Amino acid sequence: MSEDVQTQIEFINNLKKLGYTDVAKLNVNKHRKYRNYYKAKFNHGDWVFIKWAFRPVALDVEEFEAERKFYMVAGETIFPVPKNHCNCAIATKYIGNAINLVEIIKKGSLLEVDAYTRKTFQNYVEFLNVYDNISPIFGDFDCYSFFKMYLERWIQYSVKHKVTIEIVWQISKCLLFLRQLILPLKSVVHCVVVGDFNAWNCLCYSGNVIFIDLSYVSRGDPNIEVASFYVRLMHHARKRQDLKTVIDRNLHIFTDSKYHSSRIFNFSVRVFKFIERYWQ
């Protein structure tokens, strides 16, 4: 029996000692090689979602701590995890019968795509309104650093595109430099943002949308992450003009808000569209 398997068996046994039953491994987020995800009942009551890094590195510990802090600030229930894994595991409420926004776009009806993308943008603006006054959780990013983080995030989990990471980043730096000669890239909006805003992290159920994987909640420019989110949505909907039309229409929920800066948003969209074309 490998060391990893033995560690996982011990982790599940420790969960059971804490009062968890019906522990089941979930087949989600395959890009995270050394993470496991489970659902379980706690004290025969609530279903709980458990995320655990069984080979934790420093960044894992930092992410879990940041996510735990955010849930505490937000007043969300955090369930217990084994004491010897508290720095690399987190347990939160499990949302059953939910699917991510990517699956809605790929398999849902036009009405569902319209309703859930509209709700996503509404909830995003509401997120900015509610949490604007909290202290930075994961970090406080200037415009350049936040932009760089999202450029890297576009391709960091895609195996077939990993060879292009350095090329894309070098090209993007050139684009940024050239653009700065004409219009300096400087944030006019700086607030608490989701930090990893993408359609995979938007869970849709019963007409509602919640954001998950909130370990990167930080301060930055929302125009950059919404631009990234928007271009990726359009990429998922690229084969259906009707879907692209409703996404475009619902985008106005953000662009009509006080957080929108046309200068930063339009520039960001152009760069992310360039990378999206480079993928194809």
mmCIF file of C-alpha atoms in Angstrom:
data_model
loop_
_atom_site.group_PDB
_atom_site.id
_atom_site.type_symbol
_atom_site.label_atom_id
_atom_site.label_comp_id
_atom_site.label_asym_id
_atom_site.label_seq_id
_atom_site.Cartn_x
_atom_site.Cartn_y
_atom_site.Cartn_z
ATOM 1 C CA MET A 1 0.000 0.000 0.000
ATOM 2 C CA SER A 2 1.439 3.364 -1.023
ATOM 3 C CA GLU A 3 2.045 6.132 1.493
ATOM 4 C CA ASP A 4 -0.597 8.327 -0.189
ATOM 5 C CA VAL A 5 -3.249 5.620 0.038
ATOM 6 C CA GLN A 6 -2.398 4.973 3.699
ATOM 7 C CA THR A 7 -2.632 8.714 4.438
ATOM 8 C CA GLN A 8 -6.040 8.905 2.758
ATOM 9 C CA ILE A 9 -7.375 5.934 4.726
ATOM 10 C CA GLU A 10 -6.186 7.531 7.974
ATOM 11 C CA PHE A 11 -7.812 10.836 7.003
ATOM 12 C CA ILE A 12 -11.177 9.173 6.378
ATOM 13 C CA ASN A 13 -10.929 7.258 9.666
ATOM 14 C CA ASN A 14 -10.201 10.521 11.483
ATOM 15 C CA LEU A 15 -13.253 12.095 9.842
ATOM 16 C CA LYS A 16 -15.388 9.270 11.174
ATOM 17 C CA LYS A 17 -14.010 9.844 14.695
ATOM 18 C CA LEU A 18 -15.228 13.453 14.413
ATOM 19 C CA GLY A 19 -18.769 12.289 13.668
ATOM 20 C CA TYR A 20 -18.770 12.074 9.884
ATOM 21 C CA THR A 21 -20.649 9.261 8.181
ATOM 22 C CA ASP A 22 -21.349 8.236 4.581
ATOM 23 C CA VAL A 23 -17.976 9.609 3.480
ATOM 24 C CA ALA A 24 -17.737 9.496 -0.306
ATOM 25 C CA LYS A 25 -14.925 10.693 -2.563
ATOM 26 C CA LEU A 26 -15.983 13.168 -5.260
ATOM 27 C CA ASN A 27 -14.570 13.196 -8.771
ATOM 28 C CA VAL A 28 -14.062 16.947 -9.135
ATOM 29 C CA ASN A 29 -11.198 19.285 -10.053
ATOM 30 C CA LYS A 30 -8.867 16.750 -11.632
ATOM 31 C CA HIS A 31 -6.295 19.494 -12.230
ATOM 32 C CA ARG A 32 -5.408 19.462 -8.528
ATOM 33 C CA LYS A 33 -3.285 16.329 -8.491
ATOM 34 C CA TYR A 34 -2.640 16.115 -4.763
ATOM 35 C CA ARG A 35 -6.064 17.128 -3.512
ATOM 36 C CA ASN A 36 -9.051 14.997 -2.606
ATOM 37 C CA TYR A 37 -12.677 16.078 -2.302
ATOM 38 C CA TYR A 38 -15.365 14.341 -0.266
ATOM 39 C CA LYS A 39 -18.958 14.695 0.771
ATOM 40 C CA ALA A 40 -20.132 13.325 4.099
ATOM 41 C CA LYS A 41 -22.846 13.703 6.705
ATOM 42 C CA PHE A 42 -21.874 15.417 9.938
ATOM 43 C CA ASN A 43 -23.494 13.978 13.054
ATOM 44 C CA HIS A 44 -26.082 12.319 10.781
ATOM 45 C CA GLY A 45 -27.374 15.763 9.803
ATOM 46 C CA ASP A 46 -25.934 18.254 7.322
ATOM 47 C CA TRP A 47 -24.137 17.164 4.203
ATOM 48 C CA VAL A 48 -20.633 18.622 4.193
ATOM 49 C CA PHE A 49 -18.110 19.274 1.415
ATOM 50 C CA ILE A 50 -14.530 18.494 2.447
ATOM 51 C CA LYS A 51 -11.482 19.684 0.537
ATOM 52 C CA TRP A 52 -8.112 18.240 1.549
ATOM 53 C CA ALA A 53 -4.538 18.558 0.249
ATOM 54 C CA PHE A 54 -2.875 15.254 1.097
ATOM 55 C CA ARG A 55 0.541 16.484 -0.071
ATOM 56 C CA PRO A 56 0.353 20.085 1.123
ATOM 57 C CA VAL A 57 2.873 22.729 0.116
ATOM 58 C CA ALA A 58 3.191 26.261 1.473
ATOM 59 C CA LEU A 59 0.714 27.666 -1.069
ATOM 60 C CA ASP A 60 -1.912 25.077 -0.066
ATOM 61 C CA VAL A 61 -1.623 26.120 3.565
ATOM 62 C CA GLU A 62 -1.904 29.787 2.587
ATOM 63 C CA GLU A 63 -4.965 29.129 0.394
ATOM 64 C CA PHE A 64 -6.813 27.093 3.036
ATOM 65 C CA GLU A 65 -6.114 29.666 5.724
ATOM 66 C CA ALA A 66 -7.351 32.492 3.473
ATOM 67 C CA GLU A 67 -10.521 30.585 2.568
ATOM 68 C CA ARG A 68 -11.185 29.763 6.228
ATOM 69 C CA LYS A 69 -10.778 33.445 7.155
ATOM 70 C CA PHE A 70 -13.186 34.516 4.449
ATOM 71 C CA TYR A 71 -15.891 32.076 5.555
ATOM 72 C CA MET A 72 -15.507 33.332 9.120
ATOM 73 C CA VAL A 73 -15.878 36.956 7.970
ATOM 74 C CA ALA A 74 -18.869 35.983 5.829
ATOM 75 C CA GLY A 75 -20.525 34.191 8.751
ATOM 76 C CA GLU A 76 -20.589 30.858 6.924
ATOM 77 C CA THR A 77 -20.554 27.586 8.860
ATOM 78 C CA ILE A 78 -17.205 25.811 8.942
ATOM 79 C CA PHE A 79 -17.276 22.187 10.029
ATOM 80 C CA PRO A 80 -14.463 20.456 11.965
ATOM 81 C CA VAL A 81 -11.590 18.652 10.259
ATOM 82 C CA PRO A 82 -8.986 16.327 11.808
ATOM 83 C CA LYS A 83 -6.653 18.329 14.041
ATOM 84 C CA ASN A 84 -3.475 17.103 12.350
ATOM 85 C CA HIS A 85 -4.859 18.269 8.971
ATOM 86 C CA CYS A 86 -6.407 21.588 9.978
ATOM 87 C CA ASN A 87 -3.898 23.604 7.919
ATOM 88 C CA CYS A 88 -4.571 21.674 4.706
ATOM 89 C CA ALA A 89 -8.286 20.822 4.883
ATOM 90 C CA ILE A 90 -11.553 22.716 5.071
ATOM 91 C CA ALA A 91 -15.147 21.527 5.462
ATOM 92 C CA THR A 92 -18.116 23.641 4.374
ATOM 93 C CA LYS A 93 -21.770 23.153 3.514
ATOM 94 C CA TYR A 94 -22.379 20.766 0.618
ATOM 95 C CA ILE A 95 -24.682 21.956 -2.144
ATOM 96 C CA GLY A 96 -26.421 18.960 -3.675
ATOM 97 C CA ASN A 97 -27.796 18.790 -7.220
ATOM 98 C CA ALA A 98 -25.675 21.761 -8.290
ATOM 99 C CA ILE A 99 -23.723 22.020 -11.542
ATOM 100 C CA ASN A 100 -21.157 24.581 -12.581
ATOM 101 C CA LEU A 101 -21.832 27.351 -15.066
ATOM 102 C CA VAL A 102 -19.690 25.716 -17.760
ATOM 103 C CA GLU A 103 -22.042 22.729 -17.812
ATOM 104 C CA ILE A 104 -25.038 25.061 -17.966
ATOM 105 C CA ILE A 105 -23.580 26.753 -21.042
ATOM 106 C CA LYS A 106 -22.676 23.466 -22.699
ATOM 107 C CA LYS A 107 -25.830 21.490 -21.909
ATOM 108 C CA GLY A 108 -28.498 23.892 -20.677
ATOM 109 C CA SER A 109 -31.288 25.575 -22.587
ATOM 110 C CA LEU A 110 -31.100 29.160 -23.783
ATOM 111 C CA LEU A 111 -33.439 30.170 -20.949
ATOM 112 C CA GLU A 112 -31.196 28.485 -18.367
ATOM 113 C CA VAL A 113 -28.068 30.137 -19.743
ATOM 114 C CA ASP A 114 -29.835 33.498 -19.698
ATOM 115 C CA ALA A 115 -31.115 33.061 -16.138
ATOM 116 C CA TYR A 116 -27.891 31.724 -14.622
ATOM 117 C CA THR A 117 -25.488 34.133 -16.333
ATOM 118 C CA ARG A 118 -27.741 37.020 -15.270
ATOM 119 C CA LYS A 119 -27.786 35.703 -11.704
ATOM 120 C CA THR A 120 -24.006 35.257 -11.755
ATOM 121 C CA PHE A 121 -23.379 38.893 -12.687
ATOM 122 C CA GLN A 122 -25.973 40.045 -10.156
ATOM 123 C CA ASN A 123 -24.367 38.014 -7.369
ATOM 124 C CA TYR A 124 -20.917 39.222 -8.359
ATOM 125 C CA VAL A 125 -21.903 42.886 -8.038
ATOM 126 C CA GLU A 126 -23.625 42.060 -4.751
ATOM 127 C CA PHE A 127 -20.426 40.343 -3.564
ATOM 128 C CA LEU A 128 -18.496 43.560 -4.252
ATOM 129 C CA ASN A 129 -21.125 45.584 -2.373
ATOM 130 C CA VAL A 130 -21.188 43.335 0.692
ATOM 131 C CA TYR A 131 -17.486 42.639 1.179
ATOM 132 C CA ASP A 132 -15.919 45.909 0.050
ATOM 133 C CA ASN A 133 -15.000 46.911 3.605
ATOM 134 C CA ILE A 134 -13.295 43.719 4.793
ATOM 135 C CA SER A 135 -9.527 43.522 5.151
ATOM 136 C CA PRO A 136 -7.533 41.771 2.400
ATOM 137 C CA ILE A 137 -7.746 38.011 2.788
ATOM 138 C CA PHE A 138 -5.330 36.505 0.279
ATOM 139 C CA GLY A 139 -3.541 39.668 -0.832
ATOM 140 C CA ASP A 140 -3.715 43.245 -2.018
ATOM 141 C CA PHE A 141 -2.812 43.447 -5.701
ATOM 142 C CA ASP A 142 -1.941 46.448 -7.801
ATOM 143 C CA CYS A 143 -3.334 46.464 -11.311
ATOM 144 C CA TYR A 144 -0.262 44.951 -12.952
ATOM 145 C CA SER A 145 0.084 42.093 -10.429
ATOM 146 C CA PHE A 146 -3.626 41.250 -10.560
ATOM 147 C CA PHE A 147 -3.559 41.249 -14.358
ATOM 148 C CA LYS A 148 -0.519 38.958 -14.357
ATOM 149 C CA MET A 149 -2.228 36.534 -11.949
ATOM 150 C CA TYR A 150 -5.219 36.194 -14.276
ATOM 151 C CA LEU A 151 -3.032 35.800 -17.361
ATOM 152 C CA GLU A 152 -1.237 32.902 -15.690
ATOM 153 C CA ARG A 153 -4.495 31.400 -14.426
ATOM 154 C CA TRP A 154 -5.874 31.148 -17.957
ATOM 155 C CA ILE A 155 -3.552 28.319 -18.827
ATOM 156 C CA GLN A 156 -2.057 26.945 -15.628
ATOM 157 C CA TYR A 157 -4.457 23.963 -15.471
ATOM 158 C CA SER A 158 -4.513 23.131 -19.168
ATOM 159 C CA VAL A 159 -2.005 20.393 -20.014
ATOM 160 C CA LYS A 160 -2.175 20.876 -23.775
ATOM 161 C CA HIS A 161 -1.432 24.582 -23.420
ATOM 162 C CA LYS A 162 1.305 24.472 -20.784
ATOM 163 C CA VAL A 163 4.039 24.756 -23.399
ATOM 164 C CA THR A 164 2.672 28.146 -24.395
ATOM 165 C CA ILE A 165 2.689 29.714 -20.913
ATOM 166 C CA GLU A 166 6.024 31.483 -21.281
ATOM 167 C CA ILE A 167 5.298 32.518 -24.873
ATOM 168 C CA VAL A 168 1.894 33.952 -23.999
ATOM 169 C CA TRP A 169 3.269 35.797 -20.981
ATOM 170 C CA GLN A 170 6.104 37.323 -23.020
ATOM 171 C CA ILE A 171 3.659 38.442 -25.725
ATOM 172 C CA SER A 172 1.277 39.798 -23.101
ATOM 173 C CA LYS A 173 4.101 41.823 -21.505
ATOM 174 C CA CYS A 174 4.813 43.332 -24.904
ATOM 175 C CA LEU A 175 1.139 44.211 -25.331
ATOM 176 C CA LEU A 176 1.037 45.779 -21.888
ATOM 177 C CA PHE A 177 4.173 47.790 -22.571
ATOM 178 C CA LEU A 178 2.930 49.054 -25.921
ATOM 179 C CA ARG A 179 -0.453 49.909 -24.501
ATOM 180 C CA GLN A 180 1.088 51.752 -21.561
ATOM 181 C CA LEU A 181 2.868 54.074 -23.957
ATOM 182 C CA ILE A 182 -0.557 55.354 -25.011
ATOM 183 C CA LEU A 183 -2.771 54.755 -22.000
ATOM 184 C CA PRO A 184 -1.207 53.890 -18.631
ATOM 185 C CA LEU A 185 -2.794 50.780 -17.106
ATOM 186 C CA LYS A 186 -3.754 52.146 -13.717
ATOM 187 C CA SER A 187 -6.711 51.025 -11.637
ATOM 188 C CA VAL A 188 -9.409 53.508 -10.809
ATOM 189 C CA VAL A 189 -11.371 50.809 -8.958
ATOM 190 C CA HIS A 190 -9.756 48.877 -6.115
ATOM 191 C CA CYS A 191 -11.938 46.722 -3.896
ATOM 192 C CA VAL A 192 -12.452 43.226 -2.511
ATOM 193 C CA VAL A 193 -12.752 40.760 -5.405
ATOM 194 C CA VAL A 194 -13.366 37.011 -5.776
ATOM 195 C CA GLY A 195 -9.794 36.431 -6.942
ATOM 196 C CA ASP A 196 -10.510 33.254 -8.920
ATOM 197 C CA PHE A 197 -13.654 34.222 -10.803
ATOM 198 C CA ASN A 198 -14.398 31.613 -13.452
ATOM 199 C CA ALA A 199 -17.396 29.611 -14.609
ATOM 200 C CA TRP A 200 -16.118 26.395 -13.016
ATOM 201 C CA ASN A 201 -16.353 28.103 -9.615
ATOM 202 C CA CYS A 202 -19.966 29.206 -10.104
ATOM 203 C CA LEU A 203 -22.350 26.554 -8.778
ATOM 204 C CA CYS A 204 -25.878 26.775 -10.170
ATOM 205 C CA TYR A 205 -28.903 25.277 -8.428
ATOM 206 C CA SER A 206 -32.603 26.091 -8.077
ATOM 207 C CA GLY A 207 -32.230 29.446 -9.823
ATOM 208 C CA ASN A 208 -29.371 30.572 -7.595
ATOM 209 C CA VAL A 209 -25.602 30.854 -8.088
ATOM 210 C CA ILE A 210 -22.929 30.654 -5.412
ATOM 211 C CA PHE A 211 -19.188 31.174 -5.756
ATOM 212 C CA ILE A 212 -16.878 28.466 -4.456
ATOM 213 C CA ASP A 213 -13.118 28.064 -3.979
ATOM 214 C CA LEU A 214 -12.842 31.439 -2.270
ATOM 215 C CA SER A 215 -9.241 31.043 -1.141
ATOM 216 C CA TYR A 216 -8.124 33.918 -3.389
ATOM 217 C CA VAL A 217 -10.481 36.606 -2.102
ATOM 218 C CA SER A 218 -8.308 39.706 -2.159
ATOM 219 C CA ARG A 219 -8.212 43.358 -3.150
ATOM 220 C CA GLY A 220 -7.823 44.166 -6.821
ATOM 221 C CA ASP A 221 -9.555 45.625 -9.856
ATOM 222 C CA PRO A 222 -12.869 43.846 -10.584
ATOM 223 C CA ASN A 223 -12.707 44.940 -14.223
ATOM 224 C CA ILE A 224 -9.779 42.598 -14.809
ATOM 225 C CA GLU A 225 -11.427 39.487 -13.385
ATOM 226 C CA VAL A 226 -14.803 40.215 -14.988
ATOM 227 C CA ALA A 227 -13.060 40.701 -18.345
ATOM 228 C CA SER A 228 -11.342 37.338 -17.905
ATOM 229 C CA PHE A 229 -14.612 35.714 -16.811
ATOM 230 C CA TYR A 230 -16.520 37.223 -19.753
ATOM 231 C CA VAL A 231 -14.020 36.147 -22.419
ATOM 232 C CA ARG A 232 -13.917 32.622 -21.033
ATOM 233 C CA LEU A 233 -17.721 32.460 -20.992
ATOM 234 C CA MET A 234 -17.765 33.514 -24.633
ATOM 235 C CA HIS A 235 -15.172 30.841 -25.359
ATOM 236 C CA HIS A 236 -17.401 28.150 -23.801
ATOM 237 C CA ALA A 237 -20.351 29.486 -25.854
ATOM 238 C CA ARG A 238 -18.355 30.015 -29.062
ATOM 239 C CA LYS A 239 -20.423 27.556 -31.132
ATOM 240 C CA ARG A 240 -23.763 29.208 -30.304
ATOM 241 C CA GLN A 241 -24.431 32.799 -31.297
ATOM 242 C CA ASP A 242 -27.698 32.838 -29.326
ATOM 243 C CA LEU A 243 -25.816 32.022 -26.114
ATOM 244 C CA LYS A 244 -23.210 34.689 -26.831
ATOM 245 C CA THR A 245 -26.011 37.210 -27.309
ATOM 246 C CA VAL A 246 -27.554 36.578 -23.869
ATOM 247 C CA ILE A 247 -24.131 36.633 -22.190
ATOM 248 C CA ASP A 248 -23.409 39.983 -23.839
ATOM 249 C CA ARG A 249 -26.761 41.296 -22.685
ATOM 250 C CA ASN A 250 -26.277 40.155 -19.090
ATOM 251 C CA LEU A 251 -22.775 41.610 -18.929
ATOM 252 C CA HIS A 252 -24.446 45.028 -18.620
ATOM 253 C CA ILE A 253 -25.295 44.182 -15.015
ATOM 254 C CA PHE A 254 -21.623 44.714 -14.273
ATOM 255 C CA THR A 255 -20.859 47.416 -16.835
ATOM 256 C CA ASP A 256 -23.776 49.490 -15.505
ATOM 257 C CA SER A 257 -22.469 49.213 -11.931
ATOM 258 C CA LYS A 258 -20.299 51.716 -10.090
ATOM 259 C CA TYR A 259 -17.372 49.282 -10.276
ATOM 260 C CA HIS A 260 -17.030 49.418 -14.034
ATOM 261 C CA SER A 261 -14.131 51.243 -15.665
ATOM 262 C CA SER A 262 -14.444 51.101 -19.452
ATOM 263 C CA ARG A 263 -10.749 51.894 -19.855
ATOM 264 C CA ILE A 264 -9.478 48.941 -17.796
ATOM 265 C CA PHE A 265 -12.285 46.574 -18.767
ATOM 266 C CA ASN A 266 -12.013 47.114 -22.530
ATOM 267 C CA PHE A 267 -8.243 46.848 -22.467
ATOM 268 C CA SER A 268 -8.424 43.624 -20.423
ATOM 269 C CA VAL A 269 -11.006 42.111 -22.772
ATOM 270 C CA ARG A 270 -8.761 42.788 -25.755
ATOM 271 C CA VAL A 271 -5.775 41.072 -24.138
ATOM 272 C CA PHE A 272 -7.782 38.048 -22.954
ATOM 273 C CA LYS A 273 -9.396 37.725 -26.396
ATOM 274 C CA PHE A 274 -5.928 37.711 -27.910
ATOM 275 C CA ILE A 275 -4.912 34.834 -25.634
ATOM 276 C CA GLU A 276 -8.164 33.003 -26.371
ATOM 277 C CA ARG A 277 -7.444 33.243 -30.106
ATOM 278 C CA TYR A 278 -3.882 32.084 -29.464
ATOM 279 C CA TRP A 279 -5.286 28.966 -27.817
ATOM 280 C CA GLN A 280 -7.351 28.158 -30.873
#
